Amino acid sequence: MSAETDMIKLYSGRILALAADMPRTKRLENPTATAKKRAPLCGSTVTVDINHDGEVIADYGQDVKACALGQAAAAVIGAQIVGLTLKQVQQGRDELFAMLKNDGPVPSAPFDGLAVLQPAKDYKNRHASILLAFDATLEAFEATKATA
């Protein structure tokens, strides 16, 4: 199989559909915290705004400038993030990392939709972009804890 054929398979219809229909793309007007993360290899960026109610994310906005894989990850995360705790978000990130880097299982619910990105494990240069939405969210959440 050629590298071109592999890349076409990687960018499946489901990944492209997620990227095209990303939720929570409006930035929050008065966020509790904001974080911007950049993948140095590809230049993808994700900016995340959060509001939290104690330990739970109450509202979420994101600005995603990434490849379709990073956009698909942000779409799944954005659809599930409100109502979750820092611990749940960290678990989702850890499970996605393990799936990509260590051939681990698909992330558990509510992030099981990230299974669509399993073929990307063979494309290490895309991993940072795929992890950006989680990384920015965790950084924003940590910033709210530091100022509390």
PDB file of N, CA and C in Angstrom, residues 93-106 118 120-122 124 127 131:
ATOM      1  N   ARG A  93      -7.341  12.331  28.553  1.00  0.00           N
ATOM      2  CA  ARG A  93      -6.081  12.670  27.892  1.00  0.00           C
ATOM      3  C   ARG A  93      -5.077  11.526  28.027  1.00  0.00           C
ATOM      4  N   ASP A  94      -4.988  10.967  29.226  1.00  0.00           N
ATOM      5  CA  ASP A  94      -4.057   9.855  29.454  1.00  0.00           C
ATOM      6  C   ASP A  94      -4.411   8.650  28.588  1.00  0.00           C
ATOM      7  N   GLU A  95      -5.694   8.369  28.461  1.00  0.00           N
ATOM      8  CA  GLU A  95      -6.127   7.228  27.653  1.00  0.00           C
ATOM      9  C   GLU A  95      -5.877   7.473  26.161  1.00  0.00           C
ATOM     10  N   LEU A  96      -6.109   8.711  25.699  1.00  0.00           N
ATOM     11  CA  LEU A  96      -5.828   9.022  24.294  1.00  0.00           C
ATOM     12  C   LEU A  96      -4.332   8.915  24.028  1.00  0.00           C
ATOM     13  N   PHE A  97      -3.519   9.434  24.926  1.00  0.00           N
ATOM     14  CA  PHE A  97      -2.067   9.337  24.801  1.00  0.00           C
ATOM     15  C   PHE A  97      -1.639   7.876  24.704  1.00  0.00           C
ATOM     16  N   ALA A  98      -2.174   7.040  25.596  1.00  0.00           N
ATOM     17  CA  ALA A  98      -1.823   5.613  25.600  1.00  0.00           C
ATOM     18  C   ALA A  98      -2.256   4.939  24.297  1.00  0.00           C
ATOM     19  N   MET A  99      -3.426   5.306  23.770  1.00  0.00           N
ATOM     20  CA  MET A  99      -3.895   4.719  22.513  1.00  0.00           C
ATOM     21  C   MET A  99      -2.938   5.089  21.373  1.00  0.00           C
ATOM     22  N   LEU A 100      -2.522   6.341  21.342  1.00  0.00           N
ATOM     23  CA  LEU A 100      -1.653   6.798  20.257  1.00  0.00           C
ATOM     24  C   LEU A 100      -0.216   6.314  20.394  1.00  0.00           C
ATOM     25  N   LYS A 101       0.321   6.413  21.589  1.00  0.00           N
ATOM     26  CA  LYS A 101       1.759   6.169  21.789  1.00  0.00           C
ATOM     27  C   LYS A 101       2.110   4.734  22.166  1.00  0.00           C
ATOM     28  N   ASN A 102       1.191   4.059  22.858  1.00  0.00           N
ATOM     29  CA  ASN A 102       1.512   2.737  23.408  1.00  0.00           C
ATOM     30  C   ASN A 102       0.591   1.637  22.910  1.00  0.00           C
ATOM     31  N   ASP A 103      -0.148   1.898  21.826  1.00  0.00           N
ATOM     32  CA  ASP A 103      -1.087   0.926  21.270  1.00  0.00           C
ATOM     33  C   ASP A 103      -2.106   0.478  22.322  1.00  0.00           C
ATOM     34  N   GLY A 104      -2.485   1.408  23.194  1.00  0.00           N
ATOM     35  CA  GLY A 104      -3.456   1.120  24.242  1.00  0.00           C
ATOM     36  C   GLY A 104      -4.870   1.041  23.697  1.00  0.00           C
ATOM     37  N   PRO A 105      -5.809   0.725  24.576  1.00  0.00           N
ATOM     38  CA  PRO A 105      -7.208   0.636  24.148  1.00  0.00           C
ATOM     39  C   PRO A 105      -7.788   2.013  23.840  1.00  0.00           C
ATOM     40  N   VAL A 106      -8.923   2.008  23.219  1.00  0.00           N
ATOM     41  CA  VAL A 106      -9.671   3.223  22.926  1.00  0.00           C
ATOM     42  C   VAL A 106     -10.045   3.882  24.261  1.00  0.00           C
ATOM     43  N   GLN A 118      -7.836   6.159  16.092  1.00  0.00           N
ATOM     44  CA  GLN A 118      -6.921   5.043  16.320  1.00  0.00           C
ATOM     45  C   GLN A 118      -5.940   4.829  15.163  1.00  0.00           C
ATOM     46  N   ALA A 120      -4.401   6.916  13.548  1.00  0.00           N
ATOM     47  CA  ALA A 120      -3.366   7.947  13.613  1.00  0.00           C
ATOM     48  C   ALA A 120      -2.185   7.540  14.486  1.00  0.00           C
ATOM     49  N   LYS A 121      -2.304   6.431  15.190  1.00  0.00           N
ATOM     50  CA  LYS A 121      -1.188   5.995  16.045  1.00  0.00           C
ATOM     51  C   LYS A 121       0.077   5.762  15.230  1.00  0.00           C
ATOM     52  N   ASP A 122      -0.071   5.435  13.964  1.00  0.00           N
ATOM     53  CA  ASP A 122       1.080   5.192  13.099  1.00  0.00           C
ATOM     54  C   ASP A 122       1.692   6.477  12.535  1.00  0.00           C
ATOM     55  N   LYS A 124       3.138   9.516  14.024  1.00  0.00           N
ATOM     56  CA  LYS A 124       3.631  10.188  15.223  1.00  0.00           C
ATOM     57  C   LYS A 124       3.680  11.710  15.078  1.00  0.00           C
ATOM     58  N   HIS A 127       0.428  13.276  16.442  1.00  0.00           N
ATOM     59  CA  HIS A 127      -0.008  13.055  17.830  1.00  0.00           C
ATOM     60  C   HIS A 127      -0.177  14.355  18.607  1.00  0.00           C
ATOM     61  N   LEU A 131      -3.636  15.796  20.505  1.00  0.00           N
ATOM     62  CA  LEU A 131      -3.683  15.993  21.966  1.00  0.00           C
ATOM     63  C   LEU A 131      -3.909  17.452  22.371  1.00  0.00           C
TER      64      LEU A 131
END
